[in-house]
JSON list of C-alpha atoms and ligand atoms in Angstrom, two decimals:
[
{"chain": "A", "resi": 17, "resn": "UNK", "atom": "CA", "xyz": [36.85, -69.99, 6.13]},
{"chain": "A", "resi": 18, "resn": "UNK", "atom": "CA", "xyz": [37.24, -66.22, 5.97]},
{"chain": "A", "resi": 19, "resn": "UNK", "atom": "CA", "xyz": [34.11, -64.14, 5.93]},
{"chain": "A", "resi": 20, "resn": "UNK", "atom": "CA", "xyz": [33.58, -61.58, 3.17]},
{"chain": "A", "resi": 21, "resn": "UNK", "atom": "CA", "xyz": [34.04, -57.89, 3.97]},
{"chain": "A", "resi": 22, "resn": "UNK", "atom": "CA", "xyz": [30.63, -56.59, 5.08]},
{"chain": "A", "resi": 23, "resn": "UNK", "atom": "CA", "xyz": [28.78, -54.20, 2.82]},
{"chain": "A", "resi": 24, "resn": "UNK", "atom": "CA", "xyz": [27.90, -50.79, 4.25]},
{"chain": "A", "resi": 25, "resn": "UNK", "atom": "CA", "xyz": [24.63, -50.86, 6.18]},
{"chain": "A", "resi": 26, "resn": "UNK", "atom": "CA", "xyz": [22.08, -48.30, 4.97]},
{"chain": "A", "resi": 27, "resn": "UNK", "atom": "CA", "xyz": [21.72, -45.37, 7.35]},
{"chain": "A", "resi": 28, "resn": "UNK", "atom": "CA", "xyz": [18.22, -44.89, 8.77]},
{"chain": "A", "resi": 29, "resn": "UNK", "atom": "CA", "xyz": [16.46, -41.82, 7.43]},
{"chain": "A", "resi": 30, "resn": "UNK", "atom": "CA", "xyz": [13.34, -39.92, 8.40]},
{"chain": "A", "resi": 31, "resn": "UNK", "atom": "CA", "xyz": [10.62, -38.56, 6.13]},
{"chain": "A", "resi": 32, "resn": "UNK", "atom": "CA", "xyz": [10.42, -34.77, 5.85]},
{"chain": "A", "resi": 33, "resn": "UNK", "atom": "CA", "xyz": [6.86, -33.48, 5.45]},
{"chain": "A", "resi": 34, "resn": "UNK", "atom": "CA", "xyz": [6.40, -31.75, 2.11]},
{"chain": "A", "resi": 35, "resn": "UNK", "atom": "CA", "xyz": [9.75, -32.84, 0.66]},
{"chain": "A", "resi": 36, "resn": "UNK", "atom": "CA", "xyz": [10.89, -35.82, -1.39]},
{"chain": "A", "resi": 37, "resn": "UNK", "atom": "CA", "xyz": [14.31, -35.85, 0.25]},
{"chain": "A", "resi": 38, "resn": "UNK", "atom": "CA", "xyz": [14.78, -37.78, 3.48]},
{"chain": "A", "resi": 39, "resn": "UNK", "atom": "CA", "xyz": [16.75, -36.80, 6.57]},
{"chain": "A", "resi": 40, "resn": "UNK", "atom": "CA", "xyz": [19.70, -39.18, 7.13]},
{"chain": "A", "resi": 41, "resn": "UNK", "atom": "CA", "xyz": [20.23, -39.96, 10.81]},
{"chain": "A", "resi": 42, "resn": "UNK", "atom": "CA", "xyz": [23.80, -39.59, 12.00]},
{"chain": "A", "resi": 43, "resn": "UNK", "atom": "CA", "xyz": [23.64, -39.91, 15.80]},
{"chain": "A", "resi": 44, "resn": "UNK", "atom": "CA", "xyz": [20.98, -39.75, 18.50]},
{"chain": "A", "resi": 45, "resn": "UNK", "atom": "CA", "xyz": [21.73, -37.80, 21.67]},
{"chain": "A", "resi": 46, "resn": "UNK", "atom": "CA", "xyz": [19.23, -38.14, 24.52]},
{"chain": "A", "resi": 47, "resn": "UNK", "atom": "CA", "xyz": [18.90, -36.01, 27.65]},
{"chain": "A", "resi": 48, "resn": "UNK", "atom": "CA", "xyz": [18.06, -37.72, 30.92]},
{"chain": "A", "resi": 49, "resn": "UNK", "atom": "CA", "xyz": [15.37, -36.64, 33.41]},
{"chain": "A", "resi": 50, "resn": "UNK", "atom": "CA", "xyz": [14.41, -33.38, 31.69]},
{"chain": "A", "resi": 51, "resn": "UNK", "atom": "CA", "xyz": [10.92, -33.11, 33.17]},
{"chain": "A", "resi": 52, "resn": "UNK", "atom": "CA", "xyz": [10.76, -32.58, 36.93]},
{"chain": "A", "resi": 53, "resn": "UNK", "atom": "CA", "xyz": [7.79, -34.89, 37.53]},
{"chain": "A", "resi": 54, "resn": "UNK", "atom": "CA", "xyz": [9.53, -37.68, 35.61]},
{"chain": "A", "resi": 55, "resn": "UNK", "atom": "CA", "xyz": [12.76, -37.16, 37.58]},
{"chain": "A", "resi": 56, "resn": "UNK", "atom": "CA", "xyz": [10.70, -37.53, 40.77]},
{"chain": "A", "resi": 57, "resn": "UNK", "atom": "CA", "xyz": [8.94, -40.70, 39.58]},
{"chain": "A", "resi": 58, "resn": "UNK", "atom": "CA", "xyz": [12.44, -42.13, 38.94]},
{"chain": "A", "resi": 59, "resn": "UNK", "atom": "CA", "xyz": [13.40, -41.24, 42.53]},
{"chain": "A", "resi": 60, "resn": "UNK", "atom": "CA", "xyz": [15.55, -38.14, 41.89]},
{"chain": "A", "resi": 61, "resn": "UNK", "atom": "CA", "xyz": [15.40, -34.52, 42.98]},
{"chain": "A", "resi": 62, "resn": "UNK", "atom": "CA", "xyz": [15.31, -32.47, 39.77]},
{"chain": "A", "resi": 63, "resn": "UNK", "atom": "CA", "xyz": [16.50, -29.31, 41.53]},
{"chain": "A", "resi": 64, "resn": "UNK", "atom": "CA", "xyz": [19.93, -30.62, 42.32]},
{"chain": "A", "resi": 65, "resn": "UNK", "atom": "CA", "xyz": [21.05, -32.00, 39.02]},
{"chain": "A", "resi": 66, "resn": "UNK", "atom": "CA", "xyz": [23.06, -30.66, 36.08]},
{"chain": "A", "resi": 67, "resn": "UNK", "atom": "CA", "xyz": [21.89, -32.00, 32.70]},
{"chain": "A", "resi": 68, "resn": "UNK", "atom": "CA", "xyz": [23.31, -35.29, 31.47]},
{"chain": "A", "resi": 69, "resn": "UNK", "atom": "CA", "xyz": [23.15, -37.11, 28.17]},
{"chain": "A", "resi": 70, "resn": "UNK", "atom": "CA", "xyz": [23.38, -40.61, 26.77]},
{"chain": "A", "resi": 71, "resn": "UNK", "atom": "CA", "xyz": [23.15, -41.91, 23.21]},
{"chain": "A", "resi": 72, "resn": "UNK", "atom": "CA", "xyz": [21.27, -44.44, 21.18]},
{"chain": "A", "resi": 73, "resn": "UNK", "atom": "CA", "xyz": [22.94, -45.93, 18.14]},
{"chain": "A", "resi": 74, "resn": "UNK", "atom": "CA", "xyz": [21.61, -44.65, 14.82]},
{"chain": "A", "resi": 75, "resn": "UNK", "atom": "CA", "xyz": [20.76, -48.32, 14.16]},
{"chain": "A", "resi": 76, "resn": "UNK", "atom": "CA", "xyz": [18.15, -48.14, 16.93]},
{"chain": "A", "resi": 77, "resn": "UNK", "atom": "CA", "xyz": [16.17, -45.46, 15.08]},
{"chain": "A", "resi": 78, "resn": "UNK", "atom": "CA", "xyz": [12.99, -46.80, 13.44]},
{"chain": "A", "resi": 79, "resn": "UNK", "atom": "CA", "xyz": [11.47, -44.37, 10.94]},
{"chain": "A", "resi": 80, "resn": "UNK", "atom": "CA", "xyz": [7.70, -44.03, 11.27]},
{"chain": "A", "resi": 81, "resn": "UNK", "atom": "CA", "xyz": [6.33, -43.04, 7.87]},
{"chain": "A", "resi": 82, "resn": "UNK", "atom": "CA", "xyz": [3.54, -40.44, 7.61]},
{"chain": "A", "resi": 83, "resn": "UNK", "atom": "CA", "xyz": [0.15, -41.95, 8.38]},
{"chain": "A", "resi": 84, "resn": "UNK", "atom": "CA", "xyz": [1.52, -45.43, 8.93]},
{"chain": "A", "resi": 85, "resn": "UNK", "atom": "CA", "xyz": [1.87, -47.62, 12.00]},
{"chain": "A", "resi": 86, "resn": "UNK", "atom": "CA", "xyz": [5.43, -48.80, 12.59]},
{"chain": "A", "resi": 87, "resn": "UNK", "atom": "CA", "xyz": [6.15, -52.13, 14.22]},
{"chain": "A", "resi": 88, "resn": "UNK", "atom": "CA", "xyz": [8.91, -52.69, 16.74]},
{"chain": "A", "resi": 89, "resn": "UNK", "atom": "CA", "xyz": [9.89, -56.02, 18.22]},
{"chain": "A", "resi": 90, "resn": "UNK", "atom": "CA", "xyz": [9.72, -56.52, 21.99]},
{"chain": "A", "resi": 91, "resn": "UNK", "atom": "CA", "xyz": [13.44, -56.79, 22.79]},
{"chain": "A", "resi": 92, "resn": "UNK", "atom": "CA", "xyz": [15.27, -59.63, 24.46]},
{"chain": "A", "resi": 93, "resn": "UNK", "atom": "CA", "xyz": [16.52, -59.54, 28.02]},
{"chain": "A", "resi": 94, "resn": "UNK", "atom": "CA", "xyz": [13.77, -57.48, 29.63]},
{"chain": "A", "resi": 95, "resn": "UNK", "atom": "CA", "xyz": [10.47, -57.94, 31.45]},
{"chain": "A", "resi": 96, "resn": "UNK", "atom": "CA", "xyz": [9.84, -54.22, 31.82]},
{"chain": "A", "resi": 97, "resn": "UNK", "atom": "CA", "xyz": [9.98, -52.40, 28.49]},
{"chain": "A", "resi": 98, "resn": "UNK", "atom": "CA", "xyz": [8.92, -48.79, 29.01]},
{"chain": "A", "resi": 99, "resn": "UNK", "atom": "CA", "xyz": [7.62, -46.08, 26.70]},
{"chain": "A", "resi": 100, "resn": "UNK", "atom": "CA", "xyz": [9.07, -42.58, 26.91]},
{"chain": "A", "resi": 101, "resn": "UNK", "atom": "CA", "xyz": [7.30, -40.07, 24.66]},
{"chain": "A", "resi": 102, "resn": "UNK", "atom": "CA", "xyz": [9.76, -37.43, 23.45]},
{"chain": "A", "resi": 103, "resn": "UNK", "atom": "CA", "xyz": [10.09, -34.41, 21.22]},
{"chain": "A", "resi": 104, "resn": "UNK", "atom": "CA", "xyz": [13.00, -34.89, 18.79]},
{"chain": "A", "resi": 105, "resn": "UNK", "atom": "CA", "xyz": [15.13, -32.02, 17.49]},
{"chain": "A", "resi": 106, "resn": "UNK", "atom": "CA", "xyz": [16.70, -32.67, 14.07]},
{"chain": "A", "resi": 107, "resn": "UNK", "atom": "CA", "xyz": [19.97, -30.80, 13.58]},
{"chain": "A", "resi": 108, "resn": "UNK", "atom": "CA", "xyz": [20.40, -29.31, 10.10]},
{"chain": "A", "resi": 109, "resn": "UNK", "atom": "CA", "xyz": [23.65, -27.43, 10.55]},
{"chain": "A", "resi": 110, "resn": "UNK", "atom": "CA", "xyz": [26.54, -28.56, 12.72]},
{"chain": "A", "resi": 111, "resn": "UNK", "atom": "CA", "xyz": [28.85, -26.64, 15.00]},
{"chain": "A", "resi": 112, "resn": "UNK", "atom": "CA", "xyz": [30.96, -26.52, 18.14]},
{"chain": "A", "resi": 113, "resn": "UNK", "atom": "CA", "xyz": [30.36, -24.33, 21.17]},
{"chain": "A", "resi": 114, "resn": "UNK", "atom": "CA", "xyz": [27.08, -23.09, 19.77]},
{"chain": "A", "resi": 115, "resn": "UNK", "atom": "CA", "xyz": [25.76, -20.19, 21.87]},
{"chain": "A", "resi": 116, "resn": "UNK", "atom": "CA", "xyz": [22.19, -20.53, 23.15]},
{"chain": "A", "resi": 117, "resn": "UNK", "atom": "CA", "xyz": [21.23, -17.37, 21.28]},
{"chain": "A", "resi": 118, "resn": "UNK", "atom": "CA", "xyz": [22.13, -19.02, 17.94]},
{"chain": "A", "resi": 119, "resn": "UNK", "atom": "CA", "xyz": [21.08, -22.58, 18.73]},
{"chain": "A", "resi": 120, "resn": "UNK", "atom": "CA", "xyz": [17.74, -22.54, 16.92]},
{"chain": "A", "resi": 121, "resn": "UNK", "atom": "CA", "xyz": [19.53, -21.54, 13.68]},
{"chain": "A", "resi": 122, "resn": "UNK", "atom": "CA", "xyz": [20.99, -25.07, 13.71]},
{"chain": "A", "resi": 123, "resn": "UNK", "atom": "CA", "xyz": [17.58, -26.78, 13.91]},
{"chain": "A", "resi": 124, "resn": "UNK", "atom": "CA", "xyz": [16.30, -28.39, 10.70]},
{"chain": "A", "resi": 125, "resn": "UNK", "atom": "CA", "xyz": [12.97, -29.35, 12.22]},
{"chain": "A", "resi": 126, "resn": "UNK", "atom": "CA", "xyz": [11.14, -31.35, 14.86]},
{"chain": "A", "resi": 127, "resn": "UNK", "atom": "CA", "xyz": [9.58, -34.80, 15.10]},
{"chain": "A", "resi": 128, "resn": "UNK", "atom": "CA", "xyz": [7.79, -36.99, 17.60]},
{"chain": "A", "resi": 129, "resn": "UNK", "atom": "CA", "xyz": [9.58, -40.05, 18.92]},
{"chain": "A", "resi": 130, "resn": "UNK", "atom": "CA", "xyz": [9.96, -42.70, 21.58]},
{"chain": "A", "resi": 131, "resn": "UNK", "atom": "CA", "xyz": [12.94, -43.46, 23.81]},
{"chain": "A", "resi": 132, "resn": "UNK", "atom": "CA", "xyz": [11.99, -47.08, 24.51]},
{"chain": "A", "resi": 133, "resn": "UNK", "atom": "CA", "xyz": [13.80, -48.34, 27.61]},
{"chain": "A", "resi": 134, "resn": "UNK", "atom": "CA", "xyz": [14.53, -51.75, 29.13]},
{"chain": "A", "resi": 135, "resn": "UNK", "atom": "CA", "xyz": [13.78, -50.27, 32.56]},
{"chain": "A", "resi": 136, "resn": "UNK", "atom": "CA", "xyz": [14.82, -53.31, 34.56]},
{"chain": "A", "resi": 137, "resn": "UNK", "atom": "CA", "xyz": [18.24, -53.39, 32.90]},
{"chain": "A", "resi": 138, "resn": "UNK", "atom": "CA", "xyz": [18.64, -49.62, 33.22]},
{"chain": "A", "resi": 139, "resn": "UNK", "atom": "CA", "xyz": [17.76, -49.82, 36.92]},
{"chain": "A", "resi": 140, "resn": "UNK", "atom": "CA", "xyz": [20.38, -52.52, 37.47]},
{"chain": "A", "resi": 141, "resn": "UNK", "atom": "CA", "xyz": [22.98, -50.44, 35.58]},
{"chain": "A", "resi": 142, "resn": "UNK", "atom": "CA", "xyz": [22.17, -47.42, 37.75]},
{"chain": "A", "resi": 143, "resn": "UNK", "atom": "CA", "xyz": [22.50, -49.45, 40.93]},
{"chain": "A", "resi": 144, "resn": "UNK", "atom": "CA", "xyz": [25.86, -50.87, 39.89]},
{"chain": "A", "resi": 145, "resn": "UNK", "atom": "CA", "xyz": [27.23, -47.63, 38.41]},
{"chain": "A", "resi": 146, "resn": "UNK", "atom": "CA", "xyz": [27.37, -49.13, 34.94]},
{"chain": "A", "resi": 147, "resn": "UNK", "atom": "CA", "xyz": [26.65, -47.49, 31.55]},
{"chain": "A", "resi": 148, "resn": "UNK", "atom": "CA", "xyz": [23.06, -47.31, 30.32]},
{"chain": "A", "resi": 149, "resn": "UNK", "atom": "CA", "xyz": [23.41, -48.69, 26.80]},
{"chain": "A", "resi": 150, "resn": "UNK", "atom": "CA", "xyz": [21.91, -52.07, 27.59]},
{"chain": "A", "resi": 151, "resn": "UNK", "atom": "CA", "xyz": [18.82, -50.32, 28.92]},
{"chain": "A", "resi": 152, "resn": "UNK", "atom": "CA", "xyz": [18.60, -47.53, 26.39]},
{"chain": "A", "resi": 153, "resn": "UNK", "atom": "CA", "xyz": [19.96, -48.65, 23.03]},
{"chain": "A", "resi": 154, "resn": "UNK", "atom": "CA", "xyz": [18.06, -51.87, 22.36]},
{"chain": "A", "resi": 155, "resn": "UNK", "atom": "CA", "xyz": [17.38, -52.78, 18.73]},
{"chain": "A", "resi": 156, "resn": "UNK", "atom": "CA", "xyz": [14.45, -50.71, 17.41]},
{"chain": "A", "resi": 157, "resn": "UNK", "atom": "CA", "xyz": [14.29, -48.66, 20.62]},
{"chain": "A", "resi": 158, "resn": "UNK", "atom": "CA", "xyz": [14.08, -45.27, 18.88]},
{"chain": "A", "resi": 159, "resn": "UNK", "atom": "CA", "xyz": [10.96, -44.91, 16.73]},
{"chain": "A", "resi": 160, "resn": "UNK", "atom": "CA", "xyz": [10.97, -41.44, 15.14]},
{"chain": "A", "resi": 161, "resn": "UNK", "atom": "CA", "xyz": [8.27, -39.77, 13.07]},
{"chain": "A", "resi": 162, "resn": "UNK", "atom": "CA", "xyz": [8.35, -37.51, 10.04]},
{"chain": "A", "resi": 163, "resn": "UNK", "atom": "CA", "xyz": [10.13, -34.20, 10.49]},
{"chain": "A", "resi": 164, "resn": "UNK", "atom": "CA", "xyz": [8.23, -30.93, 10.29]},
{"chain": "A", "resi": 165, "resn": "UNK", "atom": "CA", "xyz": [10.76, -28.58, 8.79]},
{"chain": "A", "resi": 166, "resn": "UNK", "atom": "CA", "xyz": [11.20, -25.08, 10.12]},
{"chain": "A", "resi": 167, "resn": "UNK", "atom": "CA", "xyz": [8.43, -25.54, 12.66]},
{"chain": "A", "resi": 168, "resn": "UNK", "atom": "CA", "xyz": [7.96, -23.01, 15.42]},
{"chain": "A", "resi": 169, "resn": "UNK", "atom": "CA", "xyz": [6.93, -24.96, 18.47]},
{"chain": "A", "resi": 170, "resn": "UNK", "atom": "CA", "xyz": [4.35, -23.67, 20.90]},
{"chain": "A", "resi": 171, "resn": "UNK", "atom": "CA", "xyz": [6.04, -24.10, 24.26]},
{"chain": "A", "resi": 172, "resn": "UNK", "atom": "CA", "xyz": [2.58, -24.49, 25.82]},
{"chain": "A", "resi": 173, "resn": "UNK", "atom": "CA", "xyz": [1.87, -27.33, 23.40]},
{"chain": "A", "resi": 174, "resn": "UNK", "atom": "CA", "xyz": [1.11, -30.76, 24.80]},
{"chain": "A", "resi": 175, "resn": "UNK", "atom": "CA", "xyz": [3.21, -33.88, 24.52]},
{"chain": "A", "resi": 176, "resn": "UNK", "atom": "CA", "xyz": [1.05, -36.98, 24.93]},
{"chain": "A", "resi": 177, "resn": "UNK", "atom": "CA", "xyz": [1.25, -40.72, 24.76]},
{"chain": "A", "resi": 178, "resn": "UNK", "atom": "CA", "xyz": [-1.60, -43.21, 24.77]},
{"chain": "A", "resi": 179, "resn": "UNK", "atom": "CA", "xyz": [-1.40, -47.00, 24.85]},
{"chain": "A", "resi": 180, "resn": "UNK", "atom": "CA", "xyz": [-4.34, -48.78, 23.19]},
{"chain": "A", "resi": 181, "resn": "UNK", "atom": "CA", "xyz": [-6.24, -45.49, 23.38]},
{"chain": "A", "resi": 182, "resn": "UNK", "atom": "CA", "xyz": [-5.66, -44.83, 27.11]},
{"chain": "A", "resi": 183, "resn": "UNK", "atom": "CA", "xyz": [-3.59, -41.71, 27.87]},
{"chain": "A", "resi": 184, "resn": "UNK", "atom": "CA", "xyz": [-0.55, -42.41, 30.04]},
{"chain": "A", "resi": 185, "resn": "UNK", "atom": "CA", "xyz": [1.69, -39.39, 29.50]},
{"chain": "A", "resi": 186, "resn": "UNK", "atom": "CA", "xyz": [0.35, -35.84, 29.13]},
{"chain": "A", "resi": 187, "resn": "UNK", "atom": "CA", "xyz": [2.43, -32.74, 29.80]},
{"chain": "A", "resi": 188, "resn": "UNK", "atom": "CA", "xyz": [3.54, -29.60, 28.03]},
{"chain": "A", "resi": 189, "resn": "UNK", "atom": "CA", "xyz": [6.86, -28.67, 26.47]},
{"chain": "A", "resi": 190, "resn": "UNK", "atom": "CA", "xyz": [6.99, -25.82, 28.99]},
{"chain": "A", "resi": 191, "resn": "UNK", "atom": "CA", "xyz": [7.69, -28.44, 31.68]},
{"chain": "A", "resi": 192, "resn": "UNK", "atom": "CA", "xyz": [11.12, -29.20, 30.21]},
{"chain": "A", "resi": 193, "resn": "UNK", "atom": "CA", "xyz": [13.87, -28.28, 32.67]},
{"chain": "A", "resi": 194, "resn": "UNK", "atom": "CA", "xyz": [16.56, -27.64, 30.03]},
{"chain": "A", "resi": 195, "resn": "UNK", "atom": "CA", "xyz": [15.29, -25.79, 26.95]},
{"chain": "A", "resi": 196, "resn": "UNK", "atom": "CA", "xyz": [16.11, -26.81, 23.40]},
{"chain": "A", "resi": 197, "resn": "UNK", "atom": "CA", "xyz": [18.68, -23.98, 22.96]},
{"chain": "A", "resi": 198, "resn": "UNK", "atom": "CA", "xyz": [20.30, -24.95, 26.25]},
{"chain": "A", "resi": 199, "resn": "UNK", "atom": "CA", "xyz": [20.52, -28.60, 25.23]},
{"chain": "A", "resi": 200, "resn": "UNK", "atom": "CA", "xyz": [22.10, -27.74, 21.86]},
{"chain": "A", "resi": 201, "resn": "UNK", "atom": "CA", "xyz": [24.57, -25.36, 23.51]},
{"chain": "A", "resi": 202, "resn": "UNK", "atom": "CA", "xyz": [25.60, -27.89, 26.16]},
{"chain": "A", "resi": 203, "resn": "UNK", "atom": "CA", "xyz": [25.94, -30.90, 23.83]},
{"chain": "A", "resi": 204, "resn": "UNK", "atom": "CA", "xyz": [28.02, -28.82, 21.38]},
{"chain": "A", "resi": 205, "resn": "UNK", "atom": "CA", "xyz": [30.55, -28.08, 24.12]},
{"chain": "A", "resi": 206, "resn": "UNK", "atom": "CA", "xyz": [31.36, -31.78, 24.36]},
{"chain": "A", "resi": 207, "resn": "UNK", "atom": "CA", "xyz": [30.77, -32.98, 20.79]},
{"chain": "A", "resi": 208, "resn": "UNK", "atom": "CA", "xyz": [30.91, -31.31, 17.43]},
{"chain": "A", "resi": 209, "resn": "UNK", "atom": "CA", "xyz": [27.29, -31.43, 16.27]},
{"chain": "A", "resi": 210, "resn": "UNK", "atom": "CA", "xyz": [26.64, -32.41, 12.66]},
{"chain": "A", "resi": 211, "resn": "UNK", "atom": "CA", "xyz": [23.71, -32.18, 10.28]},
{"chain": "A", "resi": 212, "resn": "UNK", "atom": "CA", "xyz": [21.80, -35.42, 10.70]},
{"chain": "A", "resi": 213, "resn": "UNK", "atom": "CA", "xyz": [22.14, -35.56, 14.47]},
{"chain": "A", "resi": 214, "resn": "UNK", "atom": "CA", "xyz": [18.98, -36.00, 16.53]},
{"chain": "A", "resi": 215, "resn": "UNK", "atom": "CA", "xyz": [18.35, -34.86, 20.08]},
{"chain": "A", "resi": 216, "resn": "UNK", "atom": "CA", "xyz": [15.72, -36.70, 22.13]},
{"chain": "A", "resi": 217, "resn": "UNK", "atom": "CA", "xyz": [14.65, -33.98, 24.56]},
{"chain": "A", "resi": 218, "resn": "UNK", "atom": "CA", "xyz": [13.38, -36.07, 27.45]},
{"chain": "A", "resi": 219, "resn": "UNK", "atom": "CA", "xyz": [10.09, -37.53, 28.61]},
{"chain": "A", "resi": 220, "resn": "UNK", "atom": "CA", "xyz": [7.39, -36.30, 30.97]},
{"chain": "A", "resi": 221, "resn": "UNK", "atom": "CA", "xyz": [5.97, -38.35, 33.85]},
{"chain": "A", "resi": 222, "resn": "UNK", "atom": "CA", "xyz": [3.81, -41.41, 33.30]},
{"chain": "A", "resi": 223, "resn": "UNK", "atom": "CA", "xyz": [6.37, -43.83, 31.84]},
{"chain": "A", "resi": 224, "resn": "UNK", "atom": "CA", "xyz": [5.19, -47.42, 32.08]},
{"chain": "A", "resi": 225, "resn": "UNK", "atom": "CA", "xyz": [5.53, -50.85, 30.55]},
{"chain": "A", "resi": 226, "resn": "UNK", "atom": "CA", "xyz": [4.17, -52.07, 27.23]},
{"chain": "A", "resi": 227, "resn": "UNK", "atom": "CA", "xyz": [3.50, -55.64, 26.14]},
{"chain": "A", "resi": 228, "resn": "UNK", "atom": "CA", "xyz": [3.48, -57.38, 22.79]},
{"chain": "A", "resi": 229, "resn": "UNK", "atom": "CA", "xyz": [0.24, -56.45, 21.04]},
{"chain": "A", "resi": 230, "resn": "UNK", "atom": "CA", "xyz": [0.10, -52.91, 22.45]},
{"chain": "A", "resi": 231, "resn": "UNK", "atom": "CA", "xyz": [-0.12, -49.91, 20.16]},
{"chain": "A", "resi": 232, "resn": "UNK", "atom": "CA", "xyz": [1.31, -46.56, 21.25]},
{"chain": "A", "resi": 233, "resn": "UNK", "atom": "CA", "xyz": [0.21, -43.24, 19.84]},
{"chain": "A", "resi": 234, "resn": "UNK", "atom": "CA", "xyz": [2.47, -40.26, 20.52]},
{"chain": "A", "resi": 235, "resn": "UNK", "atom": "CA", "xyz": [1.75, -36.63, 19.72]},
{"chain": "A", "resi": 236, "resn": "UNK", "atom": "CA", "xyz": [3.23, -33.19, 20.16]},
{"chain": "A", "resi": 237, "resn": "UNK", "atom": "CA", "xyz": [0.96, -30.28, 19.24]},
{"chain": "A", "resi": 238, "resn": "UNK", "atom": "CA", "xyz": [1.87, -28.94, 15.80]},
{"chain": "A", "resi": 239, "resn": "UNK", "atom": "CA", "xyz": [3.74, -32.07, 14.67]},
{"chain": "A", "resi": 240, "resn": "UNK", "atom": "CA", "xyz": [2.76, -35.27, 12.87]},
{"chain": "A", "resi": 241, "resn": "UNK", "atom": "CA", "xyz": [1.66, -37.89, 15.41]},
{"chain": "A", "resi": 242, "resn": "UNK", "atom": "CA", "xyz": [3.07, -41.40, 15.32]},
{"chain": "A", "resi": 243, "resn": "UNK", "atom": "CA", "xyz": [1.64, -44.86, 15.92]},
{"chain": "A", "resi": 244, "resn": "UNK", "atom": "CA", "xyz": [3.93, -47.69, 16.94]},
{"chain": "A", "resi": 245, "resn": "UNK", "atom": "CA", "xyz": [2.88, -51.30, 17.58]},
{"chain": "A", "resi": 246, "resn": "UNK", "atom": "CA", "xyz": [4.90, -53.69, 19.76]},
{"chain": "A", "resi": 247, "resn": "UNK", "atom": "CA", "xyz": [5.10, -57.12, 18.16]},
{"chain": "B", "resi": 305, "resn": "LIG", "atom": "MN1", "xyz": [14.24, -40.52, 27.57]}
]
């Protein structure tokens, strides 16, 4: 028996602080190893590496509503599901070959998020020279908080993650190797950026596993913090 034509799935969207309208998520670009101490804990020398990017599907984005705790399911196929606290850039105006000097004009706002990672599957993919999707784009692997529109970030501001109240990741945005304008400029050389795109800007050191029942709290100074429970 023939199946019916599927209906269009709703696109995930993020709350925007102070506005009724929501931000529809188009794609999620993610930079790898963008904090030196995290590159080292993963066994790499951060000084010898050009930037590289991978993607999560928009389907993996889980909106965290203001003041609420989001729930994400522990995914299948892993025994080592890691948190990666990240600053998210929300693109409000698209473009190709965007110069660094104009990159921030394309930023709609910023949010706090998590690049949840099936570390065991990612490690196997790395070893075998395979793509990272199975490690990086699990269902519900991209919780993302409300967007603060037009925010000016303090580069000395902290990015922090605690699990059940115990701090595991604590660094500053100044520790990013590739700046936000550099990331936008580089991605836009390879892809036309569009309004609705997100960029996950990398995680500092201290990544580690979570279990079912854990609650993560992630913050970046100046932005709305998020709480995410693993169920
Ligand atoms: Mn990451």
